Coordinates of C-alpha atoms in Angstrom, one line a residue:
X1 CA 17.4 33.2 32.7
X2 CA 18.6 36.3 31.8
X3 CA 16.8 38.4 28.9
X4 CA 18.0 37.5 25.5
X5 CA 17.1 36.4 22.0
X6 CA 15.7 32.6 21.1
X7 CA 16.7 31.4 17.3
X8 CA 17.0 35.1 16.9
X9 CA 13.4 35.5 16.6
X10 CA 12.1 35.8 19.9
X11 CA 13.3 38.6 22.5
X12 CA 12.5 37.5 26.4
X13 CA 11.1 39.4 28.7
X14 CA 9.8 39.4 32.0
X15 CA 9.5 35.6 33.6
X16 CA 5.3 35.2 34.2
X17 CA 5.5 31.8 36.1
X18 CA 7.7 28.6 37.1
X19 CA 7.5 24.9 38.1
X20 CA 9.0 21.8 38.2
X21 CA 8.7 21.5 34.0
X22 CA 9.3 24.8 32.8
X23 CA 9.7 28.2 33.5
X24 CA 7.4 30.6 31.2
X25 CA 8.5 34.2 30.1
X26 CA 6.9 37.1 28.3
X27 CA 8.5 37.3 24.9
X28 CA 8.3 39.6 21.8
X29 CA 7.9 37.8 18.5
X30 CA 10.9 39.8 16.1
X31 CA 8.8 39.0 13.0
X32 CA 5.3 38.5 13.0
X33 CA 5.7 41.6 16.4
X34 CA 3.7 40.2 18.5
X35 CA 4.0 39.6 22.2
X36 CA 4.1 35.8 22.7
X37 CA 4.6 33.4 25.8
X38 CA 7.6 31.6 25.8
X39 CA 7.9 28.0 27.9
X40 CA 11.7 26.9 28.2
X41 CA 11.5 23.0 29.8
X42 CA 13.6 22.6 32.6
X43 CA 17.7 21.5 32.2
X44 CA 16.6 18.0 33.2
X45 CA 13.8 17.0 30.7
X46 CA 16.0 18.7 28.0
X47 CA 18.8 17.0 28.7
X48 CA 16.4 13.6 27.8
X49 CA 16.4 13.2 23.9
X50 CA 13.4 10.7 24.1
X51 CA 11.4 12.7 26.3
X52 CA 12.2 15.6 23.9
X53 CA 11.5 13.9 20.8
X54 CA 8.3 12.9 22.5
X55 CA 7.4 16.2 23.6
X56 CA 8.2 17.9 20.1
X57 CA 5.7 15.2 18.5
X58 CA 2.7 16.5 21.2
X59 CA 3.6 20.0 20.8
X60 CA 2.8 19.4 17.0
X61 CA -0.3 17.6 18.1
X62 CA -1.5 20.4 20.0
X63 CA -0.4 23.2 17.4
X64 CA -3.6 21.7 15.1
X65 CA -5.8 22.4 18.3
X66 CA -7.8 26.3 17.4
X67 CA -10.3 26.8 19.9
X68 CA -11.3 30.3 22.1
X69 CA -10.9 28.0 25.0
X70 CA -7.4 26.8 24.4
X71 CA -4.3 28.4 24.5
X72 CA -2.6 28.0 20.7
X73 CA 0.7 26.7 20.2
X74 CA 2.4 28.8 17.8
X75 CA 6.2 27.0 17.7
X76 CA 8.6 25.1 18.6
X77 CA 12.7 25.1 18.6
X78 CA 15.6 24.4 20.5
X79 CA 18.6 27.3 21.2
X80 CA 21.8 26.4 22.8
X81 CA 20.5 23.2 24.3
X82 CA 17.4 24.8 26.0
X83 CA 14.2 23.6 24.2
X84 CA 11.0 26.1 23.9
X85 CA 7.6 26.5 22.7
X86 CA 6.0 29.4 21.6
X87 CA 2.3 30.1 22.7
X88 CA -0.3 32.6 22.9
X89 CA 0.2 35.0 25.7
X90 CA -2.9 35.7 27.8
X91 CA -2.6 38.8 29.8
X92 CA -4.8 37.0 33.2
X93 CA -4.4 35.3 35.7
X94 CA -3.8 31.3 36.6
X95 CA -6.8 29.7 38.3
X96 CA -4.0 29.3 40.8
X97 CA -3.3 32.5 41.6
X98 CA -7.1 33.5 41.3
X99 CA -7.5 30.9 44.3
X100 CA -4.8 32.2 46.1
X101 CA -5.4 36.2 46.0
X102 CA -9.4 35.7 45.9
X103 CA -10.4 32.4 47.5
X104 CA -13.4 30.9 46.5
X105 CA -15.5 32.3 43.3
X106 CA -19.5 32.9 43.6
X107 CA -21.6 29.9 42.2
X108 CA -22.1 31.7 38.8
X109 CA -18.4 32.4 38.6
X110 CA -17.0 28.5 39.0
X111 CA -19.6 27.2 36.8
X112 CA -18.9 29.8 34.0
X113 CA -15.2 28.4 34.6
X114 CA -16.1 24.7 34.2
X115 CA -18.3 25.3 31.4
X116 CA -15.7 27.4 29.1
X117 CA -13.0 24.4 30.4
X118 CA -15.3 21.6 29.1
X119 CA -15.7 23.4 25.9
X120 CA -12.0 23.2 25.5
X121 CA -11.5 19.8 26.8
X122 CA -14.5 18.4 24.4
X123 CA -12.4 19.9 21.5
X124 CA -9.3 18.2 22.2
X125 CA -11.2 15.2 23.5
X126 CA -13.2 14.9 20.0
X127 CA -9.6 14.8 18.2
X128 CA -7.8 12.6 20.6
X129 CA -5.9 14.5 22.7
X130 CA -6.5 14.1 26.7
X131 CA -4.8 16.7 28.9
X132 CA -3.8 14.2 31.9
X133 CA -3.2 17.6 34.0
X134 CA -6.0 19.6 34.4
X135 CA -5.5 21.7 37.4
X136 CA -6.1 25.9 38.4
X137 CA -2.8 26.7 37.6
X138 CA -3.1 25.3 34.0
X139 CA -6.6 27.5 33.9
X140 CA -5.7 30.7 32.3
X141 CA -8.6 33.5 33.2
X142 CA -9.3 37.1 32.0
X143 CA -12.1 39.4 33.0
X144 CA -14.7 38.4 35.2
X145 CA -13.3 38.5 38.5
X146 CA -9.2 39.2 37.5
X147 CA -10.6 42.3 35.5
X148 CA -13.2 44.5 33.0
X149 CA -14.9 42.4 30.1
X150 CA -16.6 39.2 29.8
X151 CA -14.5 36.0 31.8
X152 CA -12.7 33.3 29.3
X153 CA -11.0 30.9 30.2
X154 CA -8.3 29.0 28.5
X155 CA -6.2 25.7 28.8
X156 CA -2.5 25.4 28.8
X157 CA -0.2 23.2 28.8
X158 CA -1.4 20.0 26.7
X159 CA 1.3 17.8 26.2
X160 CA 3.9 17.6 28.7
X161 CA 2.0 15.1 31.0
X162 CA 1.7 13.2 28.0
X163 CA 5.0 12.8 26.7
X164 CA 6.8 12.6 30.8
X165 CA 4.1 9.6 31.2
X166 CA 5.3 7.6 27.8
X167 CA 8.9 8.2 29.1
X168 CA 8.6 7.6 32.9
X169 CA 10.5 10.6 33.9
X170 CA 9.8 10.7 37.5
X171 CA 11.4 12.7 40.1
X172 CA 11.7 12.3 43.9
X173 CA 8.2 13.4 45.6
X174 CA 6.4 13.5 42.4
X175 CA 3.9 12.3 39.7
X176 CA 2.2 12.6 36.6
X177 CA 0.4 15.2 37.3
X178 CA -0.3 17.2 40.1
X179 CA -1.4 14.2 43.1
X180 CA -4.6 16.2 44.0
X181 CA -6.0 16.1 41.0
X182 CA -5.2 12.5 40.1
X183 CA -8.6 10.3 39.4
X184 CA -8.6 7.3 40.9
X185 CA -7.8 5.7 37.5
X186 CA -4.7 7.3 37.2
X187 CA -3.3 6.4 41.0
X188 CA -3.9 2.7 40.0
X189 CA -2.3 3.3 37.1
X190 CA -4.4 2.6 34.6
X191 CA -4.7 4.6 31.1
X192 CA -6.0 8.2 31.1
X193 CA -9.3 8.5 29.1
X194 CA -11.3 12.1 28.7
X195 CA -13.2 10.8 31.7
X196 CA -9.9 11.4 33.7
X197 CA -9.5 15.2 32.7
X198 CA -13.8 15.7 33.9
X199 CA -12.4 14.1 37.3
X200 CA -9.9 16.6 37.7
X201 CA -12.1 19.3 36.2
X202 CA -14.3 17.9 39.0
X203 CA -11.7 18.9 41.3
X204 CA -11.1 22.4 40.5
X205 CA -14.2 23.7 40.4
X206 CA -15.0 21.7 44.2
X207 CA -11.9 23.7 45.4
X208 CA -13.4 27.1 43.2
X209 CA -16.7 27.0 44.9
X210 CA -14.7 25.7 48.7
X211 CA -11.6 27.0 48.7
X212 CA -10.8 23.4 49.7
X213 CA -9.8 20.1 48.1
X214 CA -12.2 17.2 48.2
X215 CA -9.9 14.9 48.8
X216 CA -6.3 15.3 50.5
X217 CA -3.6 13.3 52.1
X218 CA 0.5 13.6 52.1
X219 CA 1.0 10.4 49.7
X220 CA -0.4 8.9 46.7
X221 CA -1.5 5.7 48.7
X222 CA -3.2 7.8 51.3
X223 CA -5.3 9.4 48.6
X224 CA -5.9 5.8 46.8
X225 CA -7.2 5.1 50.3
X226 CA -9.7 8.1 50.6
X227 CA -10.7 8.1 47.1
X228 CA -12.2 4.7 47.6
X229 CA -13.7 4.7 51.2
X230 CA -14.8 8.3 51.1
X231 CA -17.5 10.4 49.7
X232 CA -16.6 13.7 49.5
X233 CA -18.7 16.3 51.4
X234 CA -21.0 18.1 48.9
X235 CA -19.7 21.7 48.2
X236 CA -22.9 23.1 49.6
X237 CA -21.8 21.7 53.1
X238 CA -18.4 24.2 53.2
X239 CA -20.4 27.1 51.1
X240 CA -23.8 27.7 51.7
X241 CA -24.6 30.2 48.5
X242 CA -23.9 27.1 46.0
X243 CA -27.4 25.5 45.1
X244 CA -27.9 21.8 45.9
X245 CA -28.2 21.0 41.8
X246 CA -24.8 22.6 41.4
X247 CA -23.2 20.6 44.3
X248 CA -24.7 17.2 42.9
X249 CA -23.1 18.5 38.8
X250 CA -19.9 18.5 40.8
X251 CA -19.8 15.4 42.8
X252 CA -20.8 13.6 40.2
X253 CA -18.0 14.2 37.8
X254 CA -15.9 13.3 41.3
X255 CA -17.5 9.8 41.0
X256 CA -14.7 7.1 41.3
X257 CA -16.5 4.8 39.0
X258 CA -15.7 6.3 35.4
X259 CA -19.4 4.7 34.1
X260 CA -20.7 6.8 36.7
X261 CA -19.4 10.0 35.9
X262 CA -20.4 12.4 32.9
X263 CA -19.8 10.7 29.7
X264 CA -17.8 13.4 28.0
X265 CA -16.9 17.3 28.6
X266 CA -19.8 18.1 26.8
X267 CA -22.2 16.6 29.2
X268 CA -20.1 17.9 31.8
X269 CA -21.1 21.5 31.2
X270 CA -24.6 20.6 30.9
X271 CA -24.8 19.3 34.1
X272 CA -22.9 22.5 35.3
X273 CA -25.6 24.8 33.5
X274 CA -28.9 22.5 34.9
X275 CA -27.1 22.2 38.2
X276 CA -26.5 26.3 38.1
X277 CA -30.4 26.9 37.4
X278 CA -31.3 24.7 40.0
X279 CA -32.1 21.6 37.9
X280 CA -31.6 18.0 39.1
X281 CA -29.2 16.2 37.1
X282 CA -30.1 13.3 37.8
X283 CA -32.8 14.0 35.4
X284 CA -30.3 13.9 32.5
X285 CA -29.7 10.4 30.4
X286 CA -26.5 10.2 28.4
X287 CA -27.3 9.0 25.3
X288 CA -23.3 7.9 25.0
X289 CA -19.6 9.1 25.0
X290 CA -19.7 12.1 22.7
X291 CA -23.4 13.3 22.1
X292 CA -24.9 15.9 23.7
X293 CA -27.0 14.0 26.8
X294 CA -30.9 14.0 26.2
X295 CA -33.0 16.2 29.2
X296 CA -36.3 17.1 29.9
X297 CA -37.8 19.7 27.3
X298 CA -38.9 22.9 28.4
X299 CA -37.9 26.1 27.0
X300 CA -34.6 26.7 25.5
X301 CA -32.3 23.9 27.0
X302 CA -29.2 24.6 28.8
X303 CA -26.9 23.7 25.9
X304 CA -28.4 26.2 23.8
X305 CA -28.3 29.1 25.8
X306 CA -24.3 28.1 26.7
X307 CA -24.0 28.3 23.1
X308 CA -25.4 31.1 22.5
X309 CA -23.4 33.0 25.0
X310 CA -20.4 31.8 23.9
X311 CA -20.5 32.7 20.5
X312 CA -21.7 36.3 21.3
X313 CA -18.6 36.7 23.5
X314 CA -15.9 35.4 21.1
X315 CA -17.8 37.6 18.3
X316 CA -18.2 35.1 15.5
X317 CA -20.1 37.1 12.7
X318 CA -21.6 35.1 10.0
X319 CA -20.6 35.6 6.3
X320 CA -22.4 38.0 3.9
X321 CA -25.3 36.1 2.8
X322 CA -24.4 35.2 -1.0
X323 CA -25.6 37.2 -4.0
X324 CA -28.3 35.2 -5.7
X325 CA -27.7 35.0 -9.4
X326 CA -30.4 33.9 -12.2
X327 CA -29.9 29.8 -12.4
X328 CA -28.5 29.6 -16.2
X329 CA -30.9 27.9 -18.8
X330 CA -29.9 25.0 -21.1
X331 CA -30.9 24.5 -24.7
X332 CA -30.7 21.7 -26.6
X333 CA -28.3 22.0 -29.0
X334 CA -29.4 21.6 -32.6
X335 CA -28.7 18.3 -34.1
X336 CA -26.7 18.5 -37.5
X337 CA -28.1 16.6 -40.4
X338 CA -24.9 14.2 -40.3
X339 CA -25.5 13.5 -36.5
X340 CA -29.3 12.9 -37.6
X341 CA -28.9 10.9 -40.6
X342 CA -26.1 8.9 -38.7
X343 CA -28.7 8.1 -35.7
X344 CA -31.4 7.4 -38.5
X345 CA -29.0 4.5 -39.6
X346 CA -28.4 3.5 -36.5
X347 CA -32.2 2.8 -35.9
X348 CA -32.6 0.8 -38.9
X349 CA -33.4 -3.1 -37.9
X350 CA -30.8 -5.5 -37.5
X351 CA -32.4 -7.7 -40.8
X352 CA -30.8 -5.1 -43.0
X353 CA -27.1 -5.2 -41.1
X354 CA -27.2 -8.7 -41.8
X355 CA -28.1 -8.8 -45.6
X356 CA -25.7 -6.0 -46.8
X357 CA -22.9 -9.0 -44.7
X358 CA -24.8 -11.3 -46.9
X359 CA -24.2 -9.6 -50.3
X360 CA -20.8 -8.6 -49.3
X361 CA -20.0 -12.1 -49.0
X362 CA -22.2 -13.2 -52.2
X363 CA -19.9 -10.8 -54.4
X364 CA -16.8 -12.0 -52.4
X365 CA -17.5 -15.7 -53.5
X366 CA -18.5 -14.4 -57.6
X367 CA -14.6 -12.8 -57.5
X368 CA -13.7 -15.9 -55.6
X369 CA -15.5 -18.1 -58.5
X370 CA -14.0 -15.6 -61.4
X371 CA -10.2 -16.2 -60.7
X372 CA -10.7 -19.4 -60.6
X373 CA -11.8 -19.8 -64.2
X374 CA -14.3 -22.4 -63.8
X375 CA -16.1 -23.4 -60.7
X376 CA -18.6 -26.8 -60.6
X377 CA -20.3 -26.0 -57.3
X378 CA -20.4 -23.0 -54.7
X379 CA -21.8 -23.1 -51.6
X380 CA -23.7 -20.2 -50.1
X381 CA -24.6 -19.6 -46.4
X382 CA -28.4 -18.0 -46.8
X383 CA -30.6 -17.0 -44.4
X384 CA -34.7 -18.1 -44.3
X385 CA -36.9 -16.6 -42.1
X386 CA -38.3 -20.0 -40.9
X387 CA -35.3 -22.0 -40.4
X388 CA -32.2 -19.9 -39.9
X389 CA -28.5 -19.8 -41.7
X390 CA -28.4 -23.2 -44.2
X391 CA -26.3 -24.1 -46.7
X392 CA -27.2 -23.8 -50.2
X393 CA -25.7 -25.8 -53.5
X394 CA -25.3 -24.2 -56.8
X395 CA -23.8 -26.4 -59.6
X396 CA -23.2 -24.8 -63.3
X397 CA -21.1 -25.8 -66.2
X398 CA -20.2 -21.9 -66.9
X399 CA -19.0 -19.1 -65.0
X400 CA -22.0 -17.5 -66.9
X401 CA -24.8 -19.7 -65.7
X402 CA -22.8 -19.8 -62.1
X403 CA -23.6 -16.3 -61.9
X404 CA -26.8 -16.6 -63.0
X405 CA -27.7 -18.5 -61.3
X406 CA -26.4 -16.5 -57.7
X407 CA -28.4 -13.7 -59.0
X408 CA -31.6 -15.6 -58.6
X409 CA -30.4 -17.0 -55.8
X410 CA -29.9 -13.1 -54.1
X411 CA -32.9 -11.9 -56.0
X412 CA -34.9 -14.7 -53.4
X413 CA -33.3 -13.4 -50.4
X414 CA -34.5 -10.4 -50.9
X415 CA -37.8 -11.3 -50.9

């Protein structure tokens, strides 16, 4: 591809690597000006709409994915048929072609590698996303041993594993993923979990500290083959400056048996960091997928001084501590002599609720008994302490002595 313009937005440059997928170009980003890296998928996965669609849907996955150890995903489009994503550029190296012009790293070097590639798989791992192709050239690396400054490293290219696998885009001669760094999971056929990526992490630091793979063979079922009959040598056997406990962190994320193997990234780089200061990992008891495994106390643990390194080189600085302000004072507010004589009435007994109904409904029946013009008997419901609500009978010739004679009978229940 010749240099040119993307959606108008993004000027291409100089091409920075190739493969069977994609081709990948340095790119300057019109608007935000930036300098970007550009992946353009090959002609024949763009000419697939459902591996595209696919591929568009993990690209958005992977966008969400912010961590120093992976590279960001910034966007996504499609210009005159060719389909591109957008990502961080990392001026460094592959692991690949830190293999190739360097050979195998010192001991310190490969486990510094694994451990800043665990912390990125662990992050993607802890929000669902596996890799499925974890290999050197999909290790970017700057400083250390490519150049000045401390080493990061940096994942790339989550996603296009996954979305060739879900559409079964094969081509002559190849798989999903790179055949060496299959686990043996994956050449049965079986679903990738994050124990697959720790194999293949497994892998690339065995051929980091070698120069050499731990298994090989020319075809898939060759490697099936060795994967189950074979142990692999111990790293220690082809390089005699890595320590015993860091040969035995590798082999056993190389372990064919997943429940065998470290239970998460996580406890992968804690092995790495034990196995680098010459502590047995066998010593370690995971304490289950996703938690931080449980090992012998002593001093600061591994994990903590990992920690503690990484956030010095990525330069985190806390936030200003907040100003403390004086914790405001509540005063009851004054109660207004409404508000008091209304909650005076409302703590009055229930008796006197009830006679004030009663004498409503006396006077009610004296109206009732005055309309009429002349009443022989009215009956009253009263209410006696001892036995309750009864009826009483009044009987009068005259209104007058009618009304007497509910007078008295009010005048007793007040009493």
């Amino acid at each position: 591809m010749e240099a040119g313009t993307l959606s108008g937005r993004y000027e291409t440059g100089d091409r920075l690597g190739s493969g069977g997928m994609s081709n990948v170009y340095k790119a300057t980003d019109r608007i935000l000006e930036r300098t970007v890296a550009v992946k353009i998928l090959a002609e024949h996965l763009s000419d697939d709409d459902r591996f595209v669609a696919r591929f568009r849907r993990e690209a958005l996955a992977v966008a969400r994915l912010i961590h120093p150890n992976i590279v960001q995903v910034y966007d996504s489009g499609v210009d005159d048929g060719r389909h591109y994503i957008v990502m961080e550029y990392v001026a460094g190296r592959s692991g690949a072609q830190l293999l190739q012009r360097h050979g195998p790293v010192d001991a310190e070097t490969a486990a510094e590698i694994g451990i800043q590639a665990c912390a990125g798989l662990d992050y993607a791992h802890r929000r669902g996303i596996i890799h499925r192709d974890v290999k050197p050239g999909n290790l970017m690396i700057t400083g250390g041993p490519v150049g000045s400054g401390d080493l990061v490293v940096k994942l790339t290219d989550f996603g296009i594993a996954r979305a060739i696998e879900q559409t079964r885009i094969t081509q002559v001669g190849s798989v999903v993923g790179t055949a060496a760094y299959l686990s043996p999971e994956q050449v049965r056929g079986d679903e990738a979990t994050p124990a697959t990526d720790v194999y293949a992490l497994g892998v690339v630091l065995y051929q980091f500290l070698t120069g050499r793979l731990p298994y090989e063979g020319s075809s898939l079922a060759e490697l099936a083959v060795r994967q189950q009959n074979e142990k692999p040598l111990p790293p220690s056997t082809y390089n005699s400056e890595v320590p015993q406990p860091l040969s035995a962190a590798v082999l056993r994320a190389l372990e064919g048996d997943t429940s065998r193997r470290y239970a998460s990234a996580d406890e992968f780089a804690t092995g790495l960091q034990m196995g680098l200061e010459g502590e047995d990992v066998t010593t370690m008891m995971s304490s289950g997928e996703g938690h931080t495994p449980t090992r012998v106390l002593g001093g600061d643990t591994a994990a903590t001084r990992h920690l503690d390194r990484t956030t010095a080189k990525t330069e985190y600085r806390p936030a200003p501590s907040p100003t403390r302000r004086p914790e405001p004072r509540y005063v009851e507010p004054r109660r207004e002599p409404r508000a008091a004589a209304a909650a005076s009435q409302a703590a009055q007994p229930r008796k006197r609720s009830a006679f004030s109904r009663f004498v409503r409904f006396v006077l009610a029946l004296i109206a009732l008994v005055l309309v009429a013009g002349a009443v022989a008997t009215a009956v009253i419901l009263t209410t006696d302490k001892a036995a309750g609500v009864h009826i009483s009978k009044v009987a009068g010739d005259t209104v007058d002595k009618v009304v007497e004679e509910v007078k008295e009978l009010v005048s007793k229940n007040k009493e």
